[in-house]
Amino acid sequence: MKKYNFNAGPSMLPREVIENTAKQILDFNGSGLSLMEISHRAKDFQPVVDEAEALIKELLDVPEGYAVIFLGGGASLQFTQVPANFLINKAAYLNTGTWANKAEKEAKLYGEVVEVASSKDANYTFVPKGFDVPADADYLHITTNNTIYGTEIRKDLDVPVPLIADMSSDIMSRPVDVSKYDVIYAGAQKNMSMAGVTVIILKTDKLGKAPRQLPTMLNYLTHVEKGSMFNTPPVVPIYSLLETMRWVKKNGGVEAMDKLAKQRAEIVYGEIDRNKLFKGTVAEEDRSLMNICFVMNEEYAELEKPFLEFATERGMVGVKGHRSVGGFRASCYNAQTIEGVNALVAAMKEFEAKH
Ligand SMILES: *Cc1c(COP(=O)(O)O)cnc(C)c1O
């Protein structure tokens, strides 16, 4: 049976990305060696890093003065690395979900943190707006897409300080005005690659100003100066990242990804709102286009498990909601197809007809 992958992360990738990466794992560039057994300093591998970097810059229209680096440690290491490098006087954080909260917690290890707003008391069902950002903050940290709760800041905020954004789960899904950000980081396993690599886009003139001694590996300068080759980078994840970036470009770039994201979301949210069994979990204006969360209406609460089983029998994978929200979550990253969301909607309609 055909499977429709709605996993939240690691998540669906384009089939051709997986196939092309598999080929290189068997025989890298006709060398007779696997991508898994070559040196990251092999002359054939440098072009992979260079092209991946160039494509990210091209696709996101990254201005001069920014570097793109590839590190290990996941987005979670960035929760530490960002304040270690950039918190000088104080940092501002917007608390919109589990990941945002974790980032804020790590920053407190390095100095003063101002929480500009939080929706925690409302179980993160909306994104706070109209908050003040102290003009003397070094940066405002935001999480553009709240993967667990299904809310999203799908625009580049205007604030009086530089932005630093965790874009792990919506990077490459829309055009971004990179010039508003000092740092954009993303664990690749949601929208760009397999797990193992984190992409960091950072403004280089802000580096080297931390008022503290940094361990070599935590210092962004180390990795910028060595072009992500200070130590062994995650070779296979970088390769599959390159394949995904080629795929994004071939399919119309981030404008086309944005359009497709809107189409998919309209189909799924449209059905959630129409179907008597289901309802959305977050404020309509903050609905994520990437992670679509919904639950059973109260009067049908007992149908939650039966619907999951019903959907699973029809090939849906990964639609069970995160334990902090319950219900269901349909993750619709770039690789998700209209066919996939139509299959989910068909299952929702059929299930409604039976009840
Ligand atoms: C998944 C996710 C993370 C955690 O990423 P790791 O690579 O597992 O550390 C952080 N932030 C957001 C928004 C995420 O979706």
GROMACS .gro file of C-alpha atoms and ligand atoms in nm:
model
  370
    1MET     CA    1   0.000   0.000   0.000
    2LYS     CA    2   0.115   0.351  -0.078
    3LYS     CA    3   0.229   0.537   0.234
    4TYR     CA    4   0.168   0.904   0.298
    5ASN     CA    5   0.432   1.037   0.534
    6PHE     CA    6   0.313   1.306   0.776
    7ASN     CA    7   0.599   1.263   1.024
    8ALA     CA    8   0.700   1.580   1.208
    9GLY     CA    9   1.073   1.519   1.191
   10PRO     CA   10   1.273   1.348   1.063
   11SER     CA   11   1.022   1.371   0.788
   12MET     CA   12   0.933   1.320   0.427
   13LEU     CA   13   1.193   1.398   0.162
   14PRO     CA   14   1.149   1.401  -0.215
   15ARG     CA   15   1.190   1.048  -0.354
   16GLU     CA   16   1.460   1.159  -0.598
   17VAL     CA   17   1.666   1.305  -0.312
   18ILE     CA   18   1.663   0.968  -0.140
   19GLU     CA   19   1.739   0.777  -0.460
   20ASN     CA   20   2.024   1.005  -0.565
   21THR     CA   21   2.175   0.995  -0.217
   22ALA     CA   22   2.143   0.615  -0.212
   23LYS     CA   23   2.335   0.596  -0.541
   24GLN     CA   24   2.619   0.805  -0.400
   25ILE     CA   25   2.626   0.593  -0.087
   26LEU     CA   26   2.688   0.291  -0.310
   27ASP     CA   27   2.939   0.460  -0.540
   28PHE     CA   28   3.041   0.820  -0.493
   29ASN     CA   29   3.097   0.995  -0.827
   30GLY     CA   30   3.209   0.670  -0.988
   31SER     CA   31   3.507   0.648  -0.750
   32GLY     CA   32   3.428   0.292  -0.646
   33LEU     CA   33   3.402   0.414  -0.287
   34SER     CA   34   3.093   0.490  -0.085
   35LEU     CA   35   3.004   0.845   0.017
   36MET     CA   36   3.025   0.696   0.367
   37GLU     CA   37   3.389   0.598   0.331
   38ILE     CA   38   3.550   0.898   0.166
   39SER     CA   39   3.737   1.174   0.344
   40HIS     CA   40   3.550   1.495   0.396
   41ARG     CA   41   3.866   1.653   0.254
   42ALA     CA   42   3.855   1.443  -0.064
   43LYS     CA   43   3.869   1.667  -0.368
   44ASP     CA   44   3.529   1.541  -0.482
   45PHE     CA   45   3.359   1.635  -0.157
   46GLN     CA   46   3.451   2.002  -0.138
   47PRO     CA   47   3.231   2.078  -0.442
   48VAL     CA   48   2.937   1.920  -0.254
   49VAL     CA   49   2.980   2.162   0.036
   50ASP     CA   50   3.038   2.454  -0.200
   51GLU     CA   51   2.732   2.384  -0.410
   52ALA     CA   52   2.508   2.326  -0.106
   53GLU     CA   53   2.623   2.658   0.037
   54ALA     CA   54   2.580   2.840  -0.294
   55LEU     CA   55   2.231   2.699  -0.345
   56ILE     CA   56   2.117   2.802   0.002
   57LYS     CA   57   2.245   3.153  -0.067
   58GLU     CA   58   2.076   3.159  -0.405
   59LEU     CA   59   1.742   3.014  -0.292
   60LEU     CA   60   1.709   3.242   0.011
   61ASP     CA   61   1.868   3.539  -0.165
   62VAL     CA   62   2.125   3.574   0.116
   63PRO     CA   63   2.292   3.916   0.097
   64GLU     CA   64   2.667   3.989   0.105
   65GLY     CA   65   2.824   3.968   0.449
   66TYR     CA   66   2.663   3.641   0.551
   67ALA     CA   67   2.822   3.297   0.585
   68VAL     CA   68   2.649   2.961   0.562
   69ILE     CA   69   2.792   2.682   0.775
   70PHE     CA   70   2.704   2.319   0.838
   71LEU     CA   71   2.744   2.184   1.191
   72GLY     CA   72   2.643   1.884   1.397
   73GLY     CA   73   2.459   1.900   1.729
   74GLY     CA   74   2.113   1.975   1.594
   75ALA     CA   75   1.911   2.290   1.641
   76SER     CA   76   1.936   2.215   2.013
   77LEU     CA   77   2.307   2.297   2.017
   78GLN     CA   78   2.220   2.633   1.863
   79PHE     CA   79   2.011   2.709   2.171
   80THR     CA   80   2.348   2.724   2.350
   81GLN     CA   81   2.576   2.843   2.072
   82VAL     CA   82   2.366   3.150   1.990
   83PRO     CA   83   2.380   3.313   2.336
   84ALA     CA   84   2.740   3.198   2.389
   85ASN     CA   85   2.841   3.400   2.083
   86PHE     CA   86   2.588   3.685   2.081
   87LEU     CA   87   2.460   3.757   2.431
   88ILE     CA   88   2.664   4.056   2.545
   89ASN     CA   89   2.432   4.273   2.760
   90LYS     CA   90   2.095   4.110   2.741
   91ALA     CA   91   1.890   3.902   2.505
   92ALA     CA   92   1.518   3.907   2.429
   93TYR     CA   93   1.320   3.587   2.372
   94LEU     CA   94   0.969   3.528   2.244
   95ASN     CA   95   0.824   3.218   2.406
   96THR     CA   96   0.594   3.049   2.156
   97GLY     CA   97   0.644   2.681   2.225
   98THR     CA   98   0.854   2.397   2.358
   99TRP     CA   99   1.155   2.473   2.139
  100ALA     CA  100   1.140   2.848   2.201
  101ASN     CA  101   1.122   2.777   2.573
  102LYS     CA  102   1.424   2.550   2.555
  103ALA     CA  103   1.623   2.812   2.366
  104GLU     CA  104   1.538   3.072   2.630
  105LYS     CA  105   1.642   2.839   2.910
  106GLU     CA  106   1.989   2.791   2.761
  107ALA     CA  107   2.036   3.166   2.709
  108LYS     CA  108   1.987   3.223   3.081
  109LEU     CA  109   2.314   3.037   3.138
  110TYR     CA  110   2.494   3.324   2.965
  111GLY     CA  111   2.334   3.638   3.104
  112GLU     CA  112   2.022   3.849   3.128
  113VAL     CA  113   1.724   3.730   2.933
  114VAL     CA  114   1.405   3.928   2.882
  115GLU     CA  115   1.100   3.724   2.785
  116VAL     CA  116   0.914   3.975   2.568
  117ALA     CA  117   0.594   3.769   2.557
  118SER     CA  118   0.472   3.415   2.609
  119SER     CA  119   0.169   3.207   2.521
  120LYS     CA  120   0.270   2.928   2.755
  121ASP     CA  121  -0.031   2.976   2.987
  122ALA     CA  122  -0.257   2.917   2.687
  123ASN     CA  123  -0.069   2.597   2.598
  124TYR     CA  124   0.095   2.788   2.313
  125THR     CA  125  -0.225   2.809   2.108
  126PHE     CA  126  -0.135   3.147   1.961
  127VAL     CA  127   0.163   3.365   1.881
  128PRO     CA  128   0.180   3.678   2.103
  129LYS     CA  129   0.174   4.008   1.915
  130GLY     CA  130   0.223   4.372   2.001
  131PHE     CA  131   0.500   4.306   2.251
  132ASP     CA  132   0.781   4.550   2.324
  133VAL     CA  133   1.141   4.460   2.256
  134PRO     CA  134   1.400   4.646   2.466
  135ALA     CA  135   1.599   4.859   2.224
  136ASP     CA  136   1.919   4.772   2.408
  137ALA     CA  137   1.879   4.396   2.366
  138ASP     CA  138   2.153   4.229   2.163
  139TYR     CA  139   1.893   4.036   1.968
  140LEU     CA  140   1.539   3.901   1.970
  141HIS     CA  141   1.520   3.523   1.940
  142ILE     CA  142   1.213   3.381   1.773
  143THR     CA  143   1.100   3.037   1.661
  144THR     CA  144   0.935   3.096   1.327
  145ASN     CA  145   0.742   2.770   1.325
  146ASN     CA  146   0.631   2.592   1.638
  147THR     CA  147   0.652   2.234   1.522
  148ILE     CA  148   0.477   2.083   1.823
  149TYR     CA  149   0.188   2.326   1.866
  150GLY     CA  150   0.129   2.413   1.502
  151THR     CA  151   0.165   2.791   1.504
  152GLU     CA  152   0.387   2.993   1.275
  153ILE     CA  153   0.526   3.343   1.229
  154ARG     CA  154   0.519   3.337   0.853
  155LYS     CA  155   0.670   3.679   0.801
  156ASP     CA  156   0.984   3.868   0.891
  157LEU     CA  157   0.908   4.077   1.199
  158ASP     CA  158   0.996   4.444   1.224
  159VAL     CA  159   1.169   4.496   1.556
  160PRO     CA  160   1.425   4.751   1.675
  161VAL     CA  161   1.697   4.487   1.728
  162PRO     CA  162   1.848   4.213   1.510
  163LEU     CA  163   1.650   3.893   1.484
  164ILE     CA  164   1.785   3.548   1.551
  165ALA     CA  165   1.555   3.275   1.433
  166ASP     CA  166   1.515   2.905   1.479
  167MET     CA  167   1.369   2.816   1.138
  168SER     CA  168   1.414   2.441   1.179
  169SER     CA  169   1.067   2.351   1.062
  170ASP     CA  170   0.983   2.613   0.800
  171ILE     CA  171   1.309   2.712   0.636
  172MET     CA  172   1.295   2.692   0.255
  173SER     CA  173   0.915   2.702   0.259
  174ARG     CA  174   0.889   3.075   0.183
  175PRO     CA  175   1.103   3.371   0.075
  176VAL     CA  176   1.279   3.533   0.373
  177ASP     CA  177   1.431   3.878   0.410
  178VAL     CA  178   1.761   3.749   0.547
  179SER     CA  179   1.893   4.103   0.600
  180LYS     CA  180   1.666   4.134   0.906
  181TYR     CA  181   1.842   3.848   1.080
  182ASP     CA  182   2.182   3.816   1.241
  183VAL     CA  183   2.141   3.441   1.255
  184ILE     CA  184   1.904   3.189   1.103
  185TYR     CA  185   1.951   2.828   1.205
  186ALA     CA  186   1.775   2.507   1.121
  187GLY     CA  187   1.816   2.142   1.206
  188ALA     CA  188   1.795   1.994   0.857
  189GLN     CA  189   1.569   1.699   0.932
  190LYS     CA  190   1.239   1.881   0.887
  191ASN     CA  191   1.265   2.049   0.551
  192MET     CA  192   1.615   2.009   0.411
  193SER     CA  193   1.776   1.673   0.466
  194MET     CA  194   1.810   1.369   0.687
  195ALA     CA  195   1.906   1.422   1.052
  196GLY     CA  196   2.267   1.504   1.137
  197VAL     CA  197   2.337   1.848   0.997
  198THR     CA  198   2.233   2.194   1.113
  199VAL     CA  199   2.238   2.483   0.868
  200ILE     CA  200   2.343   2.820   1.011
  201ILE     CA  201   2.325   3.143   0.815
  202LEU     CA  202   2.500   3.422   1.000
  203LYS     CA  203   2.612   3.778   0.961
  204THR     CA  204   2.987   3.767   0.981
  205ASP     CA  205   3.059   4.120   1.107
  206LYS     CA  206   2.882   4.033   1.433
  207LEU     CA  207   3.122   3.750   1.510
  208GLY     CA  208   3.410   3.752   1.755
  209LYS     CA  209   3.253   4.001   1.997
  210ALA     CA  210   3.150   3.767   2.278
  211PRO     CA  211   3.267   3.893   2.618
  212ARG     CA  212   3.363   3.543   2.727
  213GLN     CA  213   3.604   3.269   2.640
  214LEU     CA  214   3.441   3.029   2.402
  215PRO     CA  215   3.531   2.665   2.363
  216THR     CA  216   3.677   2.630   2.013
  217MET     CA  217   3.388   2.417   1.886
  218LEU     CA  218   3.127   2.663   2.019
  219ASN     CA  219   3.285   2.962   1.850
  220TYR     CA  220   3.112   3.032   1.517
  221LEU     CA  221   3.432   3.192   1.388
  222THR     CA  222   3.608   2.855   1.403
  223HIS     CA  223   3.360   2.710   1.156
  224VAL     CA  224   3.324   3.017   0.936
  225GLU     CA  225   3.701   3.045   0.894
  226LYS     CA  226   3.738   2.676   0.813
  227GLY     CA  227   3.436   2.658   0.581
  228SER     CA  228   3.263   2.398   0.802
  229MET     CA  229   3.575   2.179   0.782
  230PHE     CA  230   3.730   2.245   1.122
  231ASN     CA  231   3.637   1.893   1.215
  232THR     CA  232   3.460   1.619   1.021
  233PRO     CA  233   3.123   1.750   0.908
  234PRO     CA  234   2.824   1.517   0.861
  235VAL     CA  235   2.910   1.408   0.507
  236VAL     CA  236   2.602   1.208   0.408
  237PRO     CA  237   2.347   1.455   0.553
  238ILE     CA  238   2.526   1.739   0.371
  239TYR     CA  239   2.504   1.541   0.051
  240SER     CA  240   2.131   1.480   0.088
  241LEU     CA  241   2.091   1.847   0.177
  242LEU     CA  242   2.253   1.934  -0.154
  243GLU     CA  243   2.014   1.703  -0.338
  244THR     CA  244   1.717   1.866  -0.162
  245MET     CA  245   1.838   2.215  -0.252
  246ARG     CA  246   1.872   2.106  -0.616
  247TRP     CA  247   1.517   1.973  -0.596
  248VAL     CA  248   1.383   2.299  -0.449
  249LYS     CA  249   1.552   2.497  -0.724
  250LYS     CA  250   1.428   2.265  -0.999
  251ASN     CA  251   1.076   2.294  -0.863
  252GLY     CA  252   1.058   2.671  -0.870
  253GLY     CA  253   1.247   2.780  -0.559
  254VAL     CA  254   1.102   2.910  -0.234
  255GLU     CA  255   0.825   3.106  -0.409
  256ALA     CA  256   0.689   2.782  -0.550
  257MET     CA  257   0.735   2.608  -0.212
  258ASP     CA  258   0.535   2.888  -0.050
  259LYS     CA  259   0.255   2.853  -0.302
  260LEU     CA  260   0.240   2.478  -0.257
  261ALA     CA  261   0.244   2.513   0.123
  262LYS     CA  262  -0.058   2.743   0.103
  263GLN     CA  263  -0.241   2.503  -0.127
  264ARG     CA  264  -0.179   2.205   0.099
  265ALA     CA  265  -0.277   2.397   0.412
  266GLU     CA  266  -0.597   2.526   0.253
  267ILE     CA  267  -0.699   2.172   0.166
  268VAL     CA  268  -0.634   2.030   0.514
  269TYR     CA  269  -0.757   2.324   0.726
  270GLY     CA  270  -1.057   2.355   0.495
  271GLU     CA  271  -1.154   1.999   0.577
  272ILE     CA  272  -1.086   2.039   0.951
  273ASP     CA  273  -1.320   2.339   0.957
  274ARG     CA  274  -1.587   2.169   0.745
  275ASN     CA  275  -1.584   1.822   0.901
  276LYS     CA  276  -1.816   1.783   1.201
  277LEU     CA  277  -1.578   1.545   1.376
  278PHE     CA  278  -1.269   1.766   1.393
  279LYS     CA  279  -1.150   2.107   1.503
  280GLY     CA  280  -0.822   2.297   1.488
  281THR     CA  281  -0.624   2.364   1.805
  282VAL     CA  282  -0.472   2.710   1.749
  283ALA     CA  283  -0.577   3.067   1.666
  284GLU     CA  284  -0.671   3.081   1.299
  285GLU     CA  285  -0.441   3.370   1.211
  286ASP     CA  286  -0.141   3.182   1.356
  287ARG     CA  287  -0.203   2.847   1.190
  288SER     CA  288   0.116   2.681   1.073
  289LEU     CA  289   0.136   2.581   0.708
  290MET     CA  290   0.390   2.315   0.803
  291ASN     CA  291   0.243   2.134   1.105
  292ILE     CA  292  -0.134   2.114   1.098
  293CYS     CA  293  -0.269   2.023   1.441
  294PHE     CA  294  -0.626   1.915   1.504
  295VAL     CA  295  -0.833   1.717   1.752
  296MET     CA  296  -1.173   1.549   1.767
  297ASN     CA  297  -1.461   1.775   1.864
  298GLU     CA  298  -1.559   1.704   2.229
  299GLU     CA  299  -1.870   1.506   2.141
  300TYR     CA  300  -1.662   1.270   1.928
  301ALA     CA  301  -1.365   1.242   2.165
  302GLU     CA  302  -1.394   0.864   2.182
  303LEU     CA  303  -1.330   0.843   1.808
  304GLU     CA  304  -0.969   0.961   1.836
  305LYS     CA  305  -0.811   0.617   1.843
  306PRO     CA  306  -1.049   0.469   1.586
  307PHE     CA  307  -0.967   0.755   1.344
  308LEU     CA  308  -0.595   0.699   1.387
  309GLU     CA  309  -0.643   0.332   1.307
  310PHE     CA  310  -0.869   0.418   1.012
  311ALA     CA  311  -0.614   0.662   0.870
  312THR     CA  312  -0.328   0.418   0.926
  313GLU     CA  313  -0.517   0.150   0.732
  314ARG     CA  314  -0.535   0.396   0.443
  315GLY     CA  315  -0.159   0.454   0.438
  316MET     CA  316  -0.126   0.763   0.658
  317VAL     CA  317   0.191   0.762   0.867
  318GLY     CA  318   0.280   0.992   1.155
  319VAL     CA  319  -0.053   1.171   1.200
  320LYS     CA  320  -0.069   1.108   1.574
  321GLY     CA  321  -0.041   1.441   1.756
  322HIS     CA  322   0.243   1.527   1.990
  323ARG     CA  323   0.167   1.428   2.350
  324SER     CA  324   0.152   1.796   2.458
  325VAL     CA  325  -0.140   1.865   2.222
  326GLY     CA  326  -0.297   1.523   2.165
  327GLY     CA  327  -0.516   1.450   1.865
  328PHE     CA  328  -0.349   1.469   1.530
  329ARG     CA  329  -0.072   1.650   1.350
  330ALA     CA  330  -0.028   1.640   0.975
  331SER     CA  331   0.317   1.771   0.895
  332CYS     CA  332   0.327   1.914   0.546
  333TYR     CA  333   0.684   2.006   0.466
  334ASN     CA  334   0.809   2.091   0.117
  335ALA     CA  335   0.813   1.730   0.001
  336GLN     CA  336   0.450   1.670   0.097
  337THR     CA  337   0.234   1.631  -0.211
  338ILE     CA  338  -0.117   1.750  -0.293
  339GLU     CA  339  -0.193   1.381  -0.346
  340GLY     CA  340  -0.082   1.316   0.012
  341VAL     CA  341  -0.305   1.579   0.168
  342ASN     CA  342  -0.595   1.474  -0.056
  343ALA     CA  343  -0.555   1.119   0.072
  344LEU     CA  344  -0.572   1.244   0.430
  345VAL     CA  345  -0.878   1.455   0.357
  346ALA     CA  346  -1.047   1.161   0.183
  347ALA     CA  347  -0.988   0.952   0.498
  348MET     CA  348  -1.139   1.230   0.712
  349LYS     CA  349  -1.447   1.250   0.489
  350GLU     CA  350  -1.496   0.875   0.477
  351PHE     CA  351  -1.462   0.851   0.852
  352GLU     CA  352  -1.717   1.127   0.899
  353ALA     CA  353  -1.962   0.947   0.672
  354LYS     CA  354  -1.936   0.637   0.893
  355HIS     CA  355  -2.023   0.830   1.209
  356LIG     C1  356   1.294   1.974   1.574
  356LIG     C2  357   1.316   2.110   1.622
  356LIG     C3  358   1.423   2.142   1.708
  356LIG     C4  359   1.518   2.039   1.762
  356LIG     O1  360   1.605   1.999   1.664
  356LIG     P1  361   1.726   1.899   1.694
  356LIG     O2  362   1.796   1.900   1.563
  356LIG     O3  363   1.664   1.768   1.729
  356LIG     O4  364   1.806   1.954   1.805
  356LIG     C5  365   1.440   2.275   1.744
  356LIG     N1  366   1.357   2.371   1.700
  356LIG     C6  367   1.253   2.343   1.619
  356LIG     C7  368   1.163   2.454   1.573
  356LIG     C8  369   1.230   2.212   1.578
  356LIG     O5  370   1.126   2.185   1.497
   0.00000   0.00000   0.00000
